[in-house]
PDB file of C-alpha atoms and ligand atoms in Angstrom:
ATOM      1  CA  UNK A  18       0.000   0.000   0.000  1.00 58.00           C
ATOM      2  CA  UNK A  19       1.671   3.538  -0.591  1.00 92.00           C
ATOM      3  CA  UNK A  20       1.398   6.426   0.830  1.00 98.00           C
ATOM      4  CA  UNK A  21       0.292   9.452  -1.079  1.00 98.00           C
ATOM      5  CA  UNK A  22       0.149  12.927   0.107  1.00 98.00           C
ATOM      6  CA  UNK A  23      -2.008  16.332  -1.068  1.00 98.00           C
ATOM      7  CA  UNK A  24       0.172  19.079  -2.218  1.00 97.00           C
ATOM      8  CA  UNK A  25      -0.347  22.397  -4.192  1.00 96.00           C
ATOM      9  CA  UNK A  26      -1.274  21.730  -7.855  1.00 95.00           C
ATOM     10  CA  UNK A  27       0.437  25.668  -8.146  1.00 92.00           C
ATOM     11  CA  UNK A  28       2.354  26.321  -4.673  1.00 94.00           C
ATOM     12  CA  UNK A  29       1.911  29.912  -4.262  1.00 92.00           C
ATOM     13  CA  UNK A  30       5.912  30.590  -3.023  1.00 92.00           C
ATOM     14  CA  UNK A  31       6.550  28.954  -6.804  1.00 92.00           C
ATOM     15  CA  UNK A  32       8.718  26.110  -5.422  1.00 93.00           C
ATOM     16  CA  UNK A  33      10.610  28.107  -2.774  1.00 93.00           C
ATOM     17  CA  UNK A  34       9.582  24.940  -0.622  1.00 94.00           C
ATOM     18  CA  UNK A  35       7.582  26.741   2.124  1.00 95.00           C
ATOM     19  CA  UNK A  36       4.399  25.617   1.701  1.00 96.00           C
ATOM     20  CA  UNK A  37       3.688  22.664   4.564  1.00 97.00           C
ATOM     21  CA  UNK A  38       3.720  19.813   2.273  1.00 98.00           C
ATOM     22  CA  UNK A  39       7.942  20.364   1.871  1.00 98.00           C
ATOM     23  CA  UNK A  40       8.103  19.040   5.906  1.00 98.00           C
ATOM     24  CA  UNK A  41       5.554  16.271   5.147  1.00 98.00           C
ATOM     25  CA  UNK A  42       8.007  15.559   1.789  1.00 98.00           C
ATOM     26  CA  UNK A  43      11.417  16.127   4.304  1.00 98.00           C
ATOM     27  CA  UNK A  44      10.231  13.634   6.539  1.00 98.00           C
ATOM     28  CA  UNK A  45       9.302  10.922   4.197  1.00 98.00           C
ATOM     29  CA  UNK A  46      12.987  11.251   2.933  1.00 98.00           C
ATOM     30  CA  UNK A  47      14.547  11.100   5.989  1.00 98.00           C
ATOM     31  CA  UNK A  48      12.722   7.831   6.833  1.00 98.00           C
ATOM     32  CA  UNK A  49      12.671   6.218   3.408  1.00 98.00           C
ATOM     33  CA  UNK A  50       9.130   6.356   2.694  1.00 98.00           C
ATOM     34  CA  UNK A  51       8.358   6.010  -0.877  1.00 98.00           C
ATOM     35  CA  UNK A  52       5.265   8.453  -1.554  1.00 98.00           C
ATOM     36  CA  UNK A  53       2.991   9.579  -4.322  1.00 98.00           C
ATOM     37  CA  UNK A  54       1.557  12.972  -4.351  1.00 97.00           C
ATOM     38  CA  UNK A  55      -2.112  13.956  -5.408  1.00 97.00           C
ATOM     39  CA  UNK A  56      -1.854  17.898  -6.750  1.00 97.00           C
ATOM     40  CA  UNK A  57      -4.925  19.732  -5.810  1.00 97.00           C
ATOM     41  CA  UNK A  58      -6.228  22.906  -6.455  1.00 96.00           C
ATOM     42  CA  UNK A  59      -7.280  25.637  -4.597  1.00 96.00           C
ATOM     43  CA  UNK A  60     -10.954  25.327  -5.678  1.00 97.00           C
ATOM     44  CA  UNK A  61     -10.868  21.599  -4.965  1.00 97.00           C
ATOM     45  CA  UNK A  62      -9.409  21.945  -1.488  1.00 97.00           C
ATOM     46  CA  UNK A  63     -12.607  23.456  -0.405  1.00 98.00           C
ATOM     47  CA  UNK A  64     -14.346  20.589  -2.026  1.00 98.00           C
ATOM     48  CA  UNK A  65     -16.197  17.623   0.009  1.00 98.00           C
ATOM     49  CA  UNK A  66     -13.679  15.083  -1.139  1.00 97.00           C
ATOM     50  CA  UNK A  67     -11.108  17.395   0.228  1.00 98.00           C
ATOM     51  CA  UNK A  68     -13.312  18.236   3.211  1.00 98.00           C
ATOM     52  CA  UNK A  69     -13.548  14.776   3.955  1.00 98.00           C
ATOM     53  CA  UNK A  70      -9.820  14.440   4.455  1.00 98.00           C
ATOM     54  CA  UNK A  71      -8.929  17.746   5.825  1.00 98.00           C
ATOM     55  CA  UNK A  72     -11.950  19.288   7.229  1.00 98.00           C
ATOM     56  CA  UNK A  73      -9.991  23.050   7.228  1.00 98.00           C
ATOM     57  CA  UNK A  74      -9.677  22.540   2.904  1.00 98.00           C
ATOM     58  CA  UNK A  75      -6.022  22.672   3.109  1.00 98.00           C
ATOM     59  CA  UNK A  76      -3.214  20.995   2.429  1.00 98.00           C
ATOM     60  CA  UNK A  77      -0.914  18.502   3.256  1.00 98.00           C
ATOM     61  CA  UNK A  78      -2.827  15.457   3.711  1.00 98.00           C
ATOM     62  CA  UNK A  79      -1.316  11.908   4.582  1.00 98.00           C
ATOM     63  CA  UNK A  80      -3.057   8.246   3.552  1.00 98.00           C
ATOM     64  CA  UNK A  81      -1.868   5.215   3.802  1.00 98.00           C
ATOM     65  CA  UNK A  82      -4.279   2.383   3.728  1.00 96.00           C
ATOM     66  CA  UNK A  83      -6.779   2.860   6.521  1.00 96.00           C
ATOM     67  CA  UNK A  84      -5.010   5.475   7.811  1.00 98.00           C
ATOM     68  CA  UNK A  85      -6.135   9.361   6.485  1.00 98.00           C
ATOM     69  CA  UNK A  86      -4.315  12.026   8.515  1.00 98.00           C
ATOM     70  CA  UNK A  87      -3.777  16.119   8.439  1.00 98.00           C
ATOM     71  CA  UNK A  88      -2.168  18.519  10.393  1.00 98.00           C
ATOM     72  CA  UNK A  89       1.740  18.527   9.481  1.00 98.00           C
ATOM     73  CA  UNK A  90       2.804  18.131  13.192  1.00 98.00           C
ATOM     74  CA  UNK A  91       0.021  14.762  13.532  1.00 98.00           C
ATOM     75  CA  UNK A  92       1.837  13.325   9.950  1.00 98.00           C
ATOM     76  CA  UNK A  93       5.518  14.077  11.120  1.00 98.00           C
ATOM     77  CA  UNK A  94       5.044  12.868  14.564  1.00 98.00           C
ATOM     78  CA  UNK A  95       3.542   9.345  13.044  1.00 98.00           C
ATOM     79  CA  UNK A  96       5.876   8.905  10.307  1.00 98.00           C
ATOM     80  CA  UNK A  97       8.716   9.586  13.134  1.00 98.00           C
ATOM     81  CA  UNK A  98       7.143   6.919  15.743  1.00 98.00           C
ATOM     82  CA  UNK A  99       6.464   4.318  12.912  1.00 97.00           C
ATOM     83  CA  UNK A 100       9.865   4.335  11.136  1.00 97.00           C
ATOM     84  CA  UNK A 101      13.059   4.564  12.460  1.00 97.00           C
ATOM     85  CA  UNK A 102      15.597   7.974  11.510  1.00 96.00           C
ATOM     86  CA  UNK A 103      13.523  10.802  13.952  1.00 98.00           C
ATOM     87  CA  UNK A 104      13.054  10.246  16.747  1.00 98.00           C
ATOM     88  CA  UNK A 105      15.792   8.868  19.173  1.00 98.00           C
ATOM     89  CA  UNK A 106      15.160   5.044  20.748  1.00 97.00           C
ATOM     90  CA  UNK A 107      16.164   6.523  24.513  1.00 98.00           C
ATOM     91  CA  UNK A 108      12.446   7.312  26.065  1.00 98.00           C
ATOM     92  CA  UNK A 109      13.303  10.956  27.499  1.00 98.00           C
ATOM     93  CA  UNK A 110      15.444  11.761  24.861  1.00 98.00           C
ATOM     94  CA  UNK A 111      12.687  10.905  22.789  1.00 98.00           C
ATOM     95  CA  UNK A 112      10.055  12.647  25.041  1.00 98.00           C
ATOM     96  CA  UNK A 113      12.398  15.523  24.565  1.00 98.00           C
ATOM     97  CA  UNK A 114      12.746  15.780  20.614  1.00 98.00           C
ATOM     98  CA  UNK A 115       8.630  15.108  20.691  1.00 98.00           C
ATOM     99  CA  UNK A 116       8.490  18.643  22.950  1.00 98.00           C
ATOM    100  CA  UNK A 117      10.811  20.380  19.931  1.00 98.00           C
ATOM    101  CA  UNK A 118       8.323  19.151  17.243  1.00 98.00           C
ATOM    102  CA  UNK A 119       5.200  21.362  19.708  1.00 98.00           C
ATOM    103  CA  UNK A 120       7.857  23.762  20.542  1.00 98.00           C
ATOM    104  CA  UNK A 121       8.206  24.657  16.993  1.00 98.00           C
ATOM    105  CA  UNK A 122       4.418  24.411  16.323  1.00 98.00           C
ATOM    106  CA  UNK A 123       2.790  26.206  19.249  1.00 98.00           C
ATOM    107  CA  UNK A 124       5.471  28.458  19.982  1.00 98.00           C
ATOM    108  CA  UNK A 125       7.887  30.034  17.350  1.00 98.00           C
ATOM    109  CA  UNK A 126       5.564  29.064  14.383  1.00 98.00           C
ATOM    110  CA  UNK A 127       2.542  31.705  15.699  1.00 98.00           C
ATOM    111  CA  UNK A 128       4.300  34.616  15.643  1.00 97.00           C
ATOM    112  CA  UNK A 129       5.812  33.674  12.187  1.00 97.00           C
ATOM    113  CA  UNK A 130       2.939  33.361  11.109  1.00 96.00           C
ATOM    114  CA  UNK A 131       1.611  36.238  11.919  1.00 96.00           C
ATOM    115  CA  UNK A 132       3.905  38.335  10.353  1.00 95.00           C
ATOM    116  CA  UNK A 133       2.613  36.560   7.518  1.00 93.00           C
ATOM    117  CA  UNK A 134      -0.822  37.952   8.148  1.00 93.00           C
ATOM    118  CA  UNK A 135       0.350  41.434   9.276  1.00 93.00           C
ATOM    119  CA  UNK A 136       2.124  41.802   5.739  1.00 91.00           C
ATOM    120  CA  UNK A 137      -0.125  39.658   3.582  1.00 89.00           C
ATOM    121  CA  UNK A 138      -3.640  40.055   4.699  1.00 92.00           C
ATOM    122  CA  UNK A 139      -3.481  43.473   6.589  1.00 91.00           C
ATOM    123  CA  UNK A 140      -1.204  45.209   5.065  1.00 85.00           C
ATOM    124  CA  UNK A 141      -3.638  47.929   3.251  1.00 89.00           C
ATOM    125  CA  UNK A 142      -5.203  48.554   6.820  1.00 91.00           C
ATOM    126  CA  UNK A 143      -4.580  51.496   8.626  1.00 89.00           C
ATOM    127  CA  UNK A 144      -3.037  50.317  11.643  1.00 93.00           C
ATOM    128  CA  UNK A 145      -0.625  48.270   9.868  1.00 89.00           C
ATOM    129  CA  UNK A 146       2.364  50.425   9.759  1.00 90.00           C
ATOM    130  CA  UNK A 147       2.292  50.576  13.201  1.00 93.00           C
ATOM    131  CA  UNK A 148       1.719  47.045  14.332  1.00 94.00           C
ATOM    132  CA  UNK A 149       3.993  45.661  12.186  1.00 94.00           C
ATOM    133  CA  UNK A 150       7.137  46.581  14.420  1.00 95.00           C
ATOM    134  CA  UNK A 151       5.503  44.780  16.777  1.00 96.00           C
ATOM    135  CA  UNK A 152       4.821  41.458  14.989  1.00 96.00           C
ATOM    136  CA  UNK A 153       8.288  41.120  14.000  1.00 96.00           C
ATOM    137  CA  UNK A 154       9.770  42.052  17.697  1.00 97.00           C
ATOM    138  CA  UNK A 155       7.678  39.408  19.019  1.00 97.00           C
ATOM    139  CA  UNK A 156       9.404  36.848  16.900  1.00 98.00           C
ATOM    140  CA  UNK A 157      12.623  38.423  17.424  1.00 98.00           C
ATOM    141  CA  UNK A 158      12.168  37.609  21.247  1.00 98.00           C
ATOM    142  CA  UNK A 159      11.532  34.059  20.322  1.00 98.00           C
ATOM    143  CA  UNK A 160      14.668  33.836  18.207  1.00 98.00           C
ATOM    144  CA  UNK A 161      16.710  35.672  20.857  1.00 98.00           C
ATOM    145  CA  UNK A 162      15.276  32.581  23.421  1.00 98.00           C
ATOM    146  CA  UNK A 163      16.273  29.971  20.949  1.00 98.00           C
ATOM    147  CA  UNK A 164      19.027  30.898  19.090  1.00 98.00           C
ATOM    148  CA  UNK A 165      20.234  31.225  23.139  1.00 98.00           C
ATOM    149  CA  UNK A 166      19.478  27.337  23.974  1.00 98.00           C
ATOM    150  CA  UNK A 167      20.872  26.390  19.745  1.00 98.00           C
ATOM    151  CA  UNK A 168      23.806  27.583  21.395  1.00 98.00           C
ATOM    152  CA  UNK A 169      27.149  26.505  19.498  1.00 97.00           C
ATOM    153  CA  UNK A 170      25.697  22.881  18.859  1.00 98.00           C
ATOM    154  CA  UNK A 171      24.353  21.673  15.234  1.00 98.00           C
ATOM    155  CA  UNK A 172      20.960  20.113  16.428  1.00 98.00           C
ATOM    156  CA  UNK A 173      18.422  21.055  19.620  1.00 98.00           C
ATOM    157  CA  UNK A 174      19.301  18.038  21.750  1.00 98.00           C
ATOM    158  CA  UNK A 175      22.007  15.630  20.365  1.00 97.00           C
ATOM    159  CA  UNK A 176      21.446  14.804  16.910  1.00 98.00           C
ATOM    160  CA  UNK A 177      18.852  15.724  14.227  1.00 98.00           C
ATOM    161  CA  UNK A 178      15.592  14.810  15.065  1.00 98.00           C
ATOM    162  CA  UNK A 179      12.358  15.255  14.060  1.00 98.00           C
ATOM    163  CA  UNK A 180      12.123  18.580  16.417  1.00 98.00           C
ATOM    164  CA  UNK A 181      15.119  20.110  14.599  1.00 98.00           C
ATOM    165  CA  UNK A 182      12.722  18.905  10.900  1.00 98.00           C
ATOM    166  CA  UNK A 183       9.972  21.014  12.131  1.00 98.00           C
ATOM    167  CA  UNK A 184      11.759  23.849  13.862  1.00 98.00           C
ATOM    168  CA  UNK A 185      13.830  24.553  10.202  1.00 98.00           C
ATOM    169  CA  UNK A 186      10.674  24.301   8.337  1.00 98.00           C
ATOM    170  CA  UNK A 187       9.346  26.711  10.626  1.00 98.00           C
ATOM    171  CA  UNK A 188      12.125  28.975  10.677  1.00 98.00           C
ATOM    172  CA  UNK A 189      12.708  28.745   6.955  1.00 97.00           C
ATOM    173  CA  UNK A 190       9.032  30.863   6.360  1.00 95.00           C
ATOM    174  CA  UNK A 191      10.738  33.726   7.784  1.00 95.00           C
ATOM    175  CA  UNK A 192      13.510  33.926   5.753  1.00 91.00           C
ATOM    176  CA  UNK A 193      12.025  36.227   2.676  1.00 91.00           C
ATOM    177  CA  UNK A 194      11.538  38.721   5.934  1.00 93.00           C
ATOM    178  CA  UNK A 195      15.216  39.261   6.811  1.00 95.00           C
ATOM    179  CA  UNK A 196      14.871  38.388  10.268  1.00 97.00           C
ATOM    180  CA  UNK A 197      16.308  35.334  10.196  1.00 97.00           C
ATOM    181  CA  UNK A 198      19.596  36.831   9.238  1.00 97.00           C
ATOM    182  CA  UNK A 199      19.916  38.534  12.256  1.00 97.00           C
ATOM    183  CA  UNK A 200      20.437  35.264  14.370  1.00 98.00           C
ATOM    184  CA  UNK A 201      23.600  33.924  12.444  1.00 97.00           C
ATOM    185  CA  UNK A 202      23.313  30.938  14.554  1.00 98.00           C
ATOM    186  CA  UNK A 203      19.970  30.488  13.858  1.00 98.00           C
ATOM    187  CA  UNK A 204      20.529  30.789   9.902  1.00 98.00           C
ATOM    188  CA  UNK A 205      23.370  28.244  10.044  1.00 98.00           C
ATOM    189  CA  UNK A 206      21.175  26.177  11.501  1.00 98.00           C
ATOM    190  CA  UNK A 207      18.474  26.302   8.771  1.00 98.00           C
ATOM    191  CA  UNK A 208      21.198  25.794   6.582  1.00 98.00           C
ATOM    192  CA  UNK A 209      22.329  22.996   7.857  1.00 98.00           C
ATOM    193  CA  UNK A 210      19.052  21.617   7.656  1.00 98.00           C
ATOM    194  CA  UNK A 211      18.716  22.168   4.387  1.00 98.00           C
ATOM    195  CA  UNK A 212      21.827  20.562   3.376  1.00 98.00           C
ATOM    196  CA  UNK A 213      20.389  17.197   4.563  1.00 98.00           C
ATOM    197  CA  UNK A 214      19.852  14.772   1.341  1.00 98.00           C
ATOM    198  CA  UNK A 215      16.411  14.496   2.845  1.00 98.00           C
ATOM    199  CA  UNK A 216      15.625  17.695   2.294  1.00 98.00           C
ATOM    200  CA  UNK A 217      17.349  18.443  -0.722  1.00 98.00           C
ATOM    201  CA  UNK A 218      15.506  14.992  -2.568  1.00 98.00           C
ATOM    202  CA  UNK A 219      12.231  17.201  -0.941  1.00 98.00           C
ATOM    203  CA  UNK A 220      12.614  20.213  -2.115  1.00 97.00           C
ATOM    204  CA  UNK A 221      13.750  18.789  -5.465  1.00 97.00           C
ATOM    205  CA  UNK A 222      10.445  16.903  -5.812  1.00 96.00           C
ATOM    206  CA  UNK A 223       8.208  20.021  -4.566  1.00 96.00           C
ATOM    207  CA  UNK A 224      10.306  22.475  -6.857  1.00 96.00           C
ATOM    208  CA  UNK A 225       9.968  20.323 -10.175  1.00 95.00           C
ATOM    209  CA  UNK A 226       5.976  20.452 -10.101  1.00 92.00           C
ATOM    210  CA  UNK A 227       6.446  24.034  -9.356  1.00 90.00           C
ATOM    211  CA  UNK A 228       9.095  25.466 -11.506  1.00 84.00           C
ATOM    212  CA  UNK A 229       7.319  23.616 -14.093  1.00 72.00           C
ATOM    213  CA  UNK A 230       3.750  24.781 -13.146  1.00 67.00           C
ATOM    214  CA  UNK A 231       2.643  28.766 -15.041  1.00 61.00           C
ATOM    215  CA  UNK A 232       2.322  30.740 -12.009  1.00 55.00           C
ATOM    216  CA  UNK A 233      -0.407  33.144 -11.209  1.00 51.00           C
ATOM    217  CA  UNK A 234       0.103  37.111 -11.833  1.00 42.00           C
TER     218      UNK A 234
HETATM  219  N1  GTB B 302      -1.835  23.652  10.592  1.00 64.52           N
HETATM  220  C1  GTB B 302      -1.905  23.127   9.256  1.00 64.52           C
HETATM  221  C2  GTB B 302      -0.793  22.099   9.047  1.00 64.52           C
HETATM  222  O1  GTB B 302       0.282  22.254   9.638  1.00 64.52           O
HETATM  223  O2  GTB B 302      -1.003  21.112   8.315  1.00 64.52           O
HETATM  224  C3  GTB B 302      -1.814  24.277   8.300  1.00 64.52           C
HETATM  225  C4  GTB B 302      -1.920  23.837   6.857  1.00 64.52           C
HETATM  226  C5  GTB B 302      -1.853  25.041   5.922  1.00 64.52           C
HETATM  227  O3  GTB B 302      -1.769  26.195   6.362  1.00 64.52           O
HETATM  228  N2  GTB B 302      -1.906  24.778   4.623  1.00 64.52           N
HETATM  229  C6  GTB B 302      -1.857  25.858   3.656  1.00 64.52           C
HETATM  230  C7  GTB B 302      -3.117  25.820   2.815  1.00 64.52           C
HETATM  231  O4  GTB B 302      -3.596  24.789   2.431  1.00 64.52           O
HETATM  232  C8  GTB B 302      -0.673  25.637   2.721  1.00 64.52           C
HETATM  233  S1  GTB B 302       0.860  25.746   3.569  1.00 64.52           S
HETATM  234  N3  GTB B 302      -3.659  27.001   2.526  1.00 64.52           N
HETATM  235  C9  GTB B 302      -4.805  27.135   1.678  1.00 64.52           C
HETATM  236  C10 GTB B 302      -5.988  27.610   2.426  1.00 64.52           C
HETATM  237  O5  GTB B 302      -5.952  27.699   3.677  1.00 64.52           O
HETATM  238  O6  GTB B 302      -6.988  27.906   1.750  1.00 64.52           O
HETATM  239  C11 GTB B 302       0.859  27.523   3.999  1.00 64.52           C
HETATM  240  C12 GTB B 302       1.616  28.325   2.982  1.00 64.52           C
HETATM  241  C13 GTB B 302       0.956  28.890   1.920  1.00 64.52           C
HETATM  242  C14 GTB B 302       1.670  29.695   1.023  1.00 64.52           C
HETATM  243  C15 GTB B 302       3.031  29.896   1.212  1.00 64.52           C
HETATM  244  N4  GTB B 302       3.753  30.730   0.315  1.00 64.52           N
HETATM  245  O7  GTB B 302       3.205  31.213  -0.674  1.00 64.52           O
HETATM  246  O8  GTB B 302       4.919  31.009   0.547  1.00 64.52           O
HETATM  247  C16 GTB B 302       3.669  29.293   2.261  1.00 64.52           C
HETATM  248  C17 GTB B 302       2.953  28.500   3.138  1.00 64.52           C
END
């Protein structure tokens, strides 16, 4: 049975590998999980056959027989506890690279995202010159708290984990922004992350339907 995942029929970063289904894709790699992918678009992700697998019409979605997940951190955290390559076999270190995974999720991703909004979906309000500043300092305190624990080391907590797959695909949405560059530890870090084959043979796969794909004006 294989496993097939939704994905963009026309990503709308144009391959640049942040939409979610690149950490889905990353994760598959690292475990060695052959996968299809269904392209969808954006009309049919609002669809009931869509709806029916990810109530919220978006995308990624994960199948695999039976099984019909969404939610990246839900697919991540199964493909990590029913393969090997993610998630360390000591319990509390694994307990540990589990809390990076929701650390990632719940707290550095919401202010990322945000900014997103603040630029992307507010931007033409009034307001939004001034609370802008304050979207980005609020991720800059994150970063500051992170990039403190990173430290000198290459990974969160020993070696790469799944917590250090989701905290880079996190991280990597804010690098159009700028702000990542001003945590040189931080951006080494992504880096490194994106120097794993697994995430190269990921954003390879993601990038070919895209660069391919006529984008949107
Ligand atoms: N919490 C969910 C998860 O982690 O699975 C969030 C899933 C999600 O936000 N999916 C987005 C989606 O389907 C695509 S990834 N959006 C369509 C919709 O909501 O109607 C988010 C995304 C979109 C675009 C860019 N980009 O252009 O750079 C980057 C990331």
């Amino acid at each position: 049975m294989s496993v097939v995942i939704t994905a963009f029929e026309r990503s709308p970063d144009g391959g640049k590998g942040l939409a979610r289904d690149t950490r889905v894709r990353w994760a598959l790699e690292e475990v060695g999980q052959p996968y299809e992918v269904r392209l969808i678009s954006f009309r049919a992700m609002k669809e009931p056959a869509h709806l029916r697998l990810q109530p919220f019409g978006q995308i990624p979605t994960y199948e695999d027989g039976d099984l019909a997940l969404f939610e990246t951190g839900a697919i991540v955290l199964h493909l990590a506890q029913s393969h090997s390559g993610l998630l360390p076999e000591e319990a509390n270190a694994r307990a540990r690279a589990i809390g990076w995974m929701f650390a990632a999720l719940n707290t550095v991703e919401p202010p990322i995202l945000d900014l997103v909004v603040a630029k992307f979906d507010e931007g033409d309000r009034p307001w939004a010159k001034e609370r802008l500043p304050l979207v980005e300092d609020r991720i800059r305190h994150r970063l500051v708290q992170l990039s403190a624990r990173l430290g000198d080391a290459d990974w969160l907590d020993g070696a790469f984990s799944g917590g250090d797959l989701m905290m880079v695909s996190v991280l990597l949405r804010l690098r159009p922004s700028g702000i990542l560059d001003e945590f040189p530890g931080l951006a080494a870090y992504v880096v490194r992350g994106e120097a794993r084959p697994a995430y190269r043979r990921a954003f390879a796969a993601q990038w070919a339907i895209n660069a391919a794909a006529p984008q949107a004006s």
